[in-house]
Coordinates of C-alpha atoms in Angstrom, one line a residue:
Chain Q
M1 CA -3.5 146.8 -13.0
I2 CA -0.9 148.8 -15.4
N3 CA -1.9 147.1 -18.4
A4 CA -3.0 150.6 -19.8
D5 CA -4.8 149.0 -22.3
T6 CA -8.4 150.3 -21.4
E7 CA -8.7 154.6 -21.5
L8 CA -7.1 154.8 -18.5
H9 CA -5.0 157.5 -20.1
R10 CA -7.8 159.9 -21.5
L11 CA -7.7 163.4 -20.5
D12 CA -10.3 166.0 -21.0
R13 CA -11.6 169.1 -19.8
T14 CA -14.1 167.0 -17.5
L15 CA -11.5 165.4 -16.1
V16 CA -9.1 168.1 -15.2
W17 CA -12.3 170.0 -13.7
S18 CA -12.9 167.0 -11.6
G19 CA -9.3 166.7 -10.5
F20 CA -8.6 170.3 -9.8
K21 CA -12.4 169.5 -7.5
Q22 CA -10.9 166.4 -5.7
L23 CA -7.5 168.5 -5.1
A24 CA -8.7 171.2 -3.9
P25 CA -9.3 170.5 -0.2
I26 CA -5.9 169.4 0.3
S27 CA -4.8 172.5 -1.8
L28 CA -5.9 174.9 1.2
F29 CA -3.9 173.5 3.4
V30 CA -1.3 174.0 0.7
I31 CA -2.2 177.6 1.2
V32 CA -1.0 177.5 5.0
F33 CA 2.3 175.7 3.7
G34 CA 3.1 178.3 1.2
A35 CA 2.5 180.9 3.6
A36 CA 4.8 179.3 5.8
F37 CA 7.6 179.8 3.3
G38 CA 6.6 183.4 2.4
L39 CA 7.1 183.8 5.8
A40 CA 10.3 182.3 6.1
A41 CA 11.4 183.5 3.1
V42 CA 10.9 187.1 4.2
Q43 CA 12.4 186.2 7.4
V44 CA 15.7 185.5 5.5
G45 CA 15.8 188.3 3.5
L46 CA 14.5 187.4 0.0
S47 CA 12.9 190.3 -1.9
D48 CA 8.8 190.1 -2.6
S49 CA 9.6 189.2 -6.2
T50 CA 12.3 186.6 -5.6
I51 CA 9.6 184.5 -3.4
L52 CA 6.9 184.8 -5.5
G53 CA 9.0 183.9 -8.6
M54 CA 10.3 181.2 -6.5
S55 CA 6.9 179.4 -5.9
T56 CA 5.7 179.9 -9.5
L57 CA 8.8 178.9 -11.4
V58 CA 10.3 176.0 -9.2
F59 CA 6.6 174.6 -7.4
A60 CA 8.4 172.2 -5.1
G61 CA 8.0 173.2 -1.3
A62 CA 11.0 171.0 0.8
S63 CA 13.8 172.2 -1.9
Q64 CA 12.7 175.8 -1.6
F65 CA 12.9 175.4 2.3
A66 CA 16.3 174.1 2.2
V67 CA 17.1 176.6 -0.2
L68 CA 16.4 179.2 2.2
D69 CA 19.1 177.6 4.7
L70 CA 21.4 178.0 2.4
W71 CA 20.8 181.7 1.7
G72 CA 23.3 184.2 3.0
T73 CA 24.8 187.2 1.2
Q74 CA 26.1 184.5 -1.1
L75 CA 25.2 180.8 -2.3
P76 CA 27.2 178.2 -2.9
L77 CA 26.1 177.3 -6.5
F78 CA 26.9 173.5 -7.1
T79 CA 25.5 172.4 -3.3
M80 CA 21.8 174.5 -3.8
M81 CA 22.1 172.7 -7.0
L82 CA 22.7 169.2 -5.2
T83 CA 20.3 169.7 -2.6
V84 CA 17.4 170.7 -5.2
F85 CA 18.0 167.7 -7.4
A86 CA 18.6 165.5 -4.6
I87 CA 15.4 166.3 -2.7
N88 CA 13.4 166.8 -6.1
A89 CA 14.8 163.1 -7.4
R90 CA 11.3 161.5 -6.5
H91 CA 9.8 163.4 -9.1
L92 CA 12.2 161.2 -11.4
L93 CA 10.6 158.1 -10.0
M94 CA 7.0 159.4 -10.6
G95 CA 7.3 160.4 -14.0
A96 CA 8.8 156.8 -14.6
T97 CA 5.8 155.0 -12.6
L98 CA 3.4 157.3 -14.8
Y99 CA 5.3 156.5 -17.9
P100 CA 2.9 153.3 -18.6
W101 CA -0.2 155.7 -19.1
L102 CA 1.4 159.0 -20.4
R103 CA 3.3 157.6 -23.1
Y104 CA 0.1 157.4 -25.2
L105 CA -0.4 161.3 -25.1
P106 CA 1.7 163.4 -27.7
A107 CA 5.0 164.5 -26.5
P108 CA 4.1 168.1 -25.7
Q109 CA 1.2 167.1 -23.3
R110 CA 3.0 164.4 -22.0
Y111 CA 6.0 167.0 -21.0
G112 CA 3.2 169.3 -20.2
V113 CA 1.6 167.4 -17.7
M114 CA 4.4 166.7 -16.2
L115 CA 4.9 170.6 -15.5
T116 CA 2.6 170.3 -12.8
A117 CA 3.7 166.9 -10.9
S118 CA 4.1 166.9 -7.4
D119 CA 3.6 164.6 -4.3
A120 CA -0.3 164.8 -3.5
N121 CA -1.4 164.6 -7.5
W122 CA 0.8 161.3 -8.0
A123 CA -0.5 159.5 -5.3
M124 CA -3.9 160.8 -6.3
A125 CA -3.2 159.7 -10.0
M126 CA -1.7 156.4 -9.1
Q127 CA -4.2 155.4 -6.4
A128 CA -6.9 156.0 -9.7
F129 CA -5.1 153.9 -12.1
S130 CA -5.0 150.6 -9.8
R131 CA -8.5 151.2 -9.2
G132 CA -8.9 150.8 -13.1
Q133 CA -9.9 154.7 -13.5
P134 CA -8.7 157.4 -15.4
G135 CA -5.7 159.4 -13.6
L136 CA -4.0 161.9 -15.8
G137 CA -7.3 164.5 -15.1
L138 CA -6.2 164.5 -11.6
L139 CA -2.6 164.8 -11.9
L140 CA -3.3 167.8 -14.5
G141 CA -6.0 169.4 -12.5
G142 CA -4.9 168.9 -8.9
G143 CA -1.5 169.9 -10.2
L144 CA -3.1 173.2 -11.0
A145 CA -5.0 173.4 -7.9
L146 CA -2.0 172.6 -5.7
W147 CA 0.3 174.8 -7.7
S148 CA -2.2 178.2 -8.0
F149 CA -2.7 177.4 -4.5
W150 CA 0.8 177.4 -3.8
I151 CA 1.3 180.5 -5.4
V152 CA -1.7 182.5 -3.3
G153 CA -0.3 180.9 -0.3
T154 CA 3.4 182.1 -0.6
W155 CA 1.9 185.7 -1.5
L156 CA -0.4 185.8 1.6
G157 CA 2.9 184.4 3.5
I158 CA 4.8 187.6 2.4
H159 CA 2.2 190.2 3.3
F160 CA 0.6 188.5 6.4
G161 CA 2.6 186.0 7.5
N162 CA 3.2 186.8 11.2
A163 CA -0.5 185.8 11.8
I164 CA 0.4 182.2 11.8
S165 CA 4.1 181.8 13.4
D166 CA 4.2 179.0 13.9
P167 CA 2.4 176.0 12.0
A168 CA 3.7 173.0 13.3
S169 CA 2.1 173.8 17.0
L170 CA -1.3 173.4 14.9
G171 CA 0.1 170.4 13.3
L172 CA -0.1 172.0 9.8
D173 CA 3.0 170.4 9.1
M174 CA 2.2 167.2 9.0
V175 CA -1.0 167.8 6.4
M176 CA 1.3 166.1 3.8
G177 CA 2.5 163.3 5.7
C178 CA -1.0 162.2 7.0
F179 CA -2.3 162.5 3.2
L180 CA 0.5 160.4 1.8
L181 CA -0.1 158.2 4.4
A182 CA -3.8 158.1 3.7
M183 CA -2.7 157.4 0.2
V184 CA -0.7 154.9 1.1
V185 CA -3.1 152.9 3.4
G186 CA -6.0 153.0 1.2
G187 CA -4.4 151.7 -1.9
E188 CA -3.4 148.0 -2.7
R189 CA -2.7 146.1 0.1
N190 CA -2.0 142.3 0.1
L191 CA 1.1 140.4 1.6
R192 CA 3.5 140.8 -1.3
M193 CA 3.0 144.5 -1.2
L194 CA 3.7 144.6 2.9
V195 CA 7.2 142.4 1.8
I196 CA 7.7 145.2 -0.4
W197 CA 6.7 148.3 1.4
G198 CA 8.7 146.6 4.4
I199 CA 12.2 146.6 2.3
A200 CA 11.1 150.2 0.8
A201 CA 11.3 151.4 4.5
M202 CA 14.4 149.5 6.0
A203 CA 16.4 151.0 2.8
S204 CA 14.9 154.3 3.9
L205 CA 16.0 154.2 7.2
L206 CA 19.3 152.9 6.4
A207 CA 20.0 155.8 3.6
Y208 CA 18.5 158.3 5.6
W209 CA 21.1 157.4 9.0
Y210 CA 24.4 156.5 7.0
L211 CA 23.9 157.8 3.3
P212 CA 24.4 161.6 2.0
E213 CA 21.7 163.6 3.4
N214 CA 18.5 164.0 1.4
S215 CA 18.9 160.2 -0.4
H216 CA 16.4 158.1 1.5
V217 CA 13.3 159.0 -0.6
V218 CA 15.5 157.5 -3.9
V219 CA 16.9 154.6 -2.6
G220 CA 13.8 153.3 -0.3
A221 CA 11.8 153.4 -3.4
L222 CA 14.7 151.8 -5.9
A223 CA 14.9 149.5 -3.3
G224 CA 11.2 148.2 -3.4
G225 CA 11.2 148.5 -7.1
L226 CA 13.7 146.0 -6.8
A227 CA 12.2 144.0 -4.5
G228 CA 8.7 143.9 -6.5
M229 CA 10.9 143.0 -9.9
L230 CA 12.5 140.0 -8.0
S231 CA 9.4 138.6 -6.4
G232 CA 7.8 137.6 -9.4
G233 CA 4.4 138.4 -11.0
G234 CA 2.0 137.6 -7.5
K235 CA -1.5 138.3 -8.1
R236 CA -1.9 140.3 -11.0
Chain T
M1 CA 31.3 178.3 -6.7
N2 CA 29.6 181.0 -4.6
I3 CA 26.9 183.4 -5.8
S4 CA 25.5 186.8 -5.0
T5 CA 21.9 186.5 -3.5
T6 CA 21.5 190.2 -4.4
G7 CA 19.9 192.1 -8.0
M8 CA 20.7 189.3 -10.6
G9 CA 22.1 187.1 -8.5
A10 CA 18.9 186.0 -7.0
L11 CA 17.3 186.2 -10.5
V12 CA 19.8 183.3 -11.3
I13 CA 19.6 181.1 -8.4
V14 CA 15.7 180.5 -8.7
L15 CA 16.2 179.9 -12.6
V16 CA 18.7 177.7 -12.0
M17 CA 16.4 176.2 -8.9
A18 CA 13.5 175.9 -11.4
L19 CA 15.7 174.5 -14.4
V20 CA 17.2 171.6 -12.0
T21 CA 13.6 171.2 -10.8
L22 CA 12.0 170.9 -14.4
A23 CA 14.7 168.1 -15.2
T24 CA 13.3 166.2 -12.0
R25 CA 10.2 166.7 -13.5
W26 CA 10.4 165.6 -17.2
G27 CA 13.9 163.0 -16.7
G28 CA 12.1 160.1 -15.5
V29 CA 9.7 160.2 -18.6
Y30 CA 12.1 161.0 -20.7
V31 CA 14.3 157.8 -19.7
M32 CA 11.2 155.8 -20.1
S33 CA 10.3 156.2 -23.3
F34 CA 14.1 154.2 -24.0
V35 CA 13.2 151.5 -22.0
P36 CA 10.6 148.7 -23.7
I37 CA 7.7 148.0 -21.1
S38 CA 8.4 144.5 -20.4
D39 CA 7.1 142.4 -17.6
R40 CA 10.4 142.9 -15.7
V41 CA 10.1 146.7 -15.6
T42 CA 6.1 146.5 -15.2
R43 CA 6.8 144.9 -11.7
F44 CA 9.7 147.3 -11.1
I45 CA 7.2 150.3 -11.6
H46 CA 4.7 148.6 -9.6
G47 CA 6.8 148.1 -6.4
M48 CA 8.7 151.7 -6.7
S49 CA 5.2 153.6 -6.8
G50 CA 3.9 152.4 -3.5
S51 CA 7.2 152.4 -2.2
V52 CA 8.2 156.2 -2.8
L53 CA 5.7 157.4 -0.4
V54 CA 6.6 154.4 2.3
A55 CA 10.5 155.8 1.9
L56 CA 9.4 159.7 2.6
L57 CA 7.2 158.4 5.5
T58 CA 9.2 156.4 7.6
P59 CA 12.0 158.5 8.5
L60 CA 9.2 161.2 9.7
A61 CA 7.9 158.4 12.2
V62 CA 11.2 157.6 13.1
T63 CA 12.8 160.5 13.7
G64 CA 9.9 163.0 14.2
D65 CA 8.3 164.0 18.0
T66 CA 5.4 162.7 19.4
G67 CA 3.3 165.0 17.5
A68 CA 4.2 163.7 14.3
R69 CA 4.3 159.8 15.3
L70 CA 0.5 160.4 16.6
A71 CA -0.6 162.1 13.5
L72 CA 0.8 159.3 11.6
L73 CA -0.8 156.7 13.7
T74 CA -4.3 158.2 14.0
T75 CA -4.4 158.9 10.1
A76 CA -3.3 155.4 9.6
V77 CA -5.9 153.5 12.4
I78 CA -8.4 156.0 10.9
M79 CA -7.6 154.9 7.0
L80 CA -7.7 150.9 7.9
L81 CA -11.0 151.3 10.1
W82 CA -12.8 153.2 7.9
R83 CA -11.3 154.3 4.2
K84 CA -12.2 157.7 4.7
P85 CA -9.0 160.2 3.4
L86 CA -10.3 163.7 4.5
P87 CA -11.4 162.5 8.7
A88 CA -8.4 160.5 8.6
I89 CA -6.4 163.5 7.6
A90 CA -7.9 165.4 9.7
C91 CA -8.1 163.7 12.9
G92 CA -4.2 162.9 12.2
I93 CA -3.5 167.2 12.2
V94 CA -5.9 167.4 15.2
A95 CA -3.7 164.6 17.1
A96 CA -0.6 166.4 16.4
A97 CA -1.9 169.9 17.7
L98 CA -3.3 168.3 20.8
A99 CA 0.2 166.4 21.3
R100 CA 1.9 169.7 21.1
Q101 CA 0.2 171.8 23.5
F102 CA 1.3 169.7 26.5

């Protein structure tokens, strides 16, 4: 499963293009998210160049929305840094889970590919690896699709945002949630995994209710990791 | 420490956000390059990989509105029966949209 002895870390132009095409359908929805962000940011009073610069350089939707909540004539810098870090801390875990394959790449490529890491392309890449298929093309190509569509969507939101003033009423806020759930359900399913996920779910909920804001993803994922480590090899 | 959101201030905020986010994208890979990939580490990573998504989705399902819950339920059921992600996601979204019309 995670024994990366074969050529699963392969990364070439064909694989990247194929990854781009595989993530393109979901990226169309990302345009809508991006537009929702662009519109919200205009309403909070950010300048057009700030909004586009943020989507281009940060490329992490949930944290960008969170910063809008903090935005006034002044902004508390450390609160903002903590918020962004907490929401994006899951990238740390994604990087770690990709490491068994990324380690075969030279450092510039390794860190270059990680520039595009986000939920959807990471989930697709991990699923490919668990099926015994190369996944880094999905990570990079899919990431480039998500990234470019995110910027295009932001731009559309700045200029034509009013057309979709209420994306939630169309269910569009659920696109990413449904996508990620489909990845979970479509992935490996056995009793051992279900137990691990149950522990992760409980830990996440407890953290959501009782620990500082935005800590639940990291807490739940680490709990799942510990459960996996302690539960022995199982069927591997 | 507060920072003004006008002029250069906005640029500084965006750059700080970008750097913090970049640190999260690179940090996990960087730290792992010092960790020998033992069997325990492999199991930890393997357990963690699905758990990231489960931990992300659980509060959404538990605390979400009816539309959110129906969307996730629909997606899960269709994935279990049919194993095709795109129809599952599409039906989930439609379920949320319908639930929120009433």
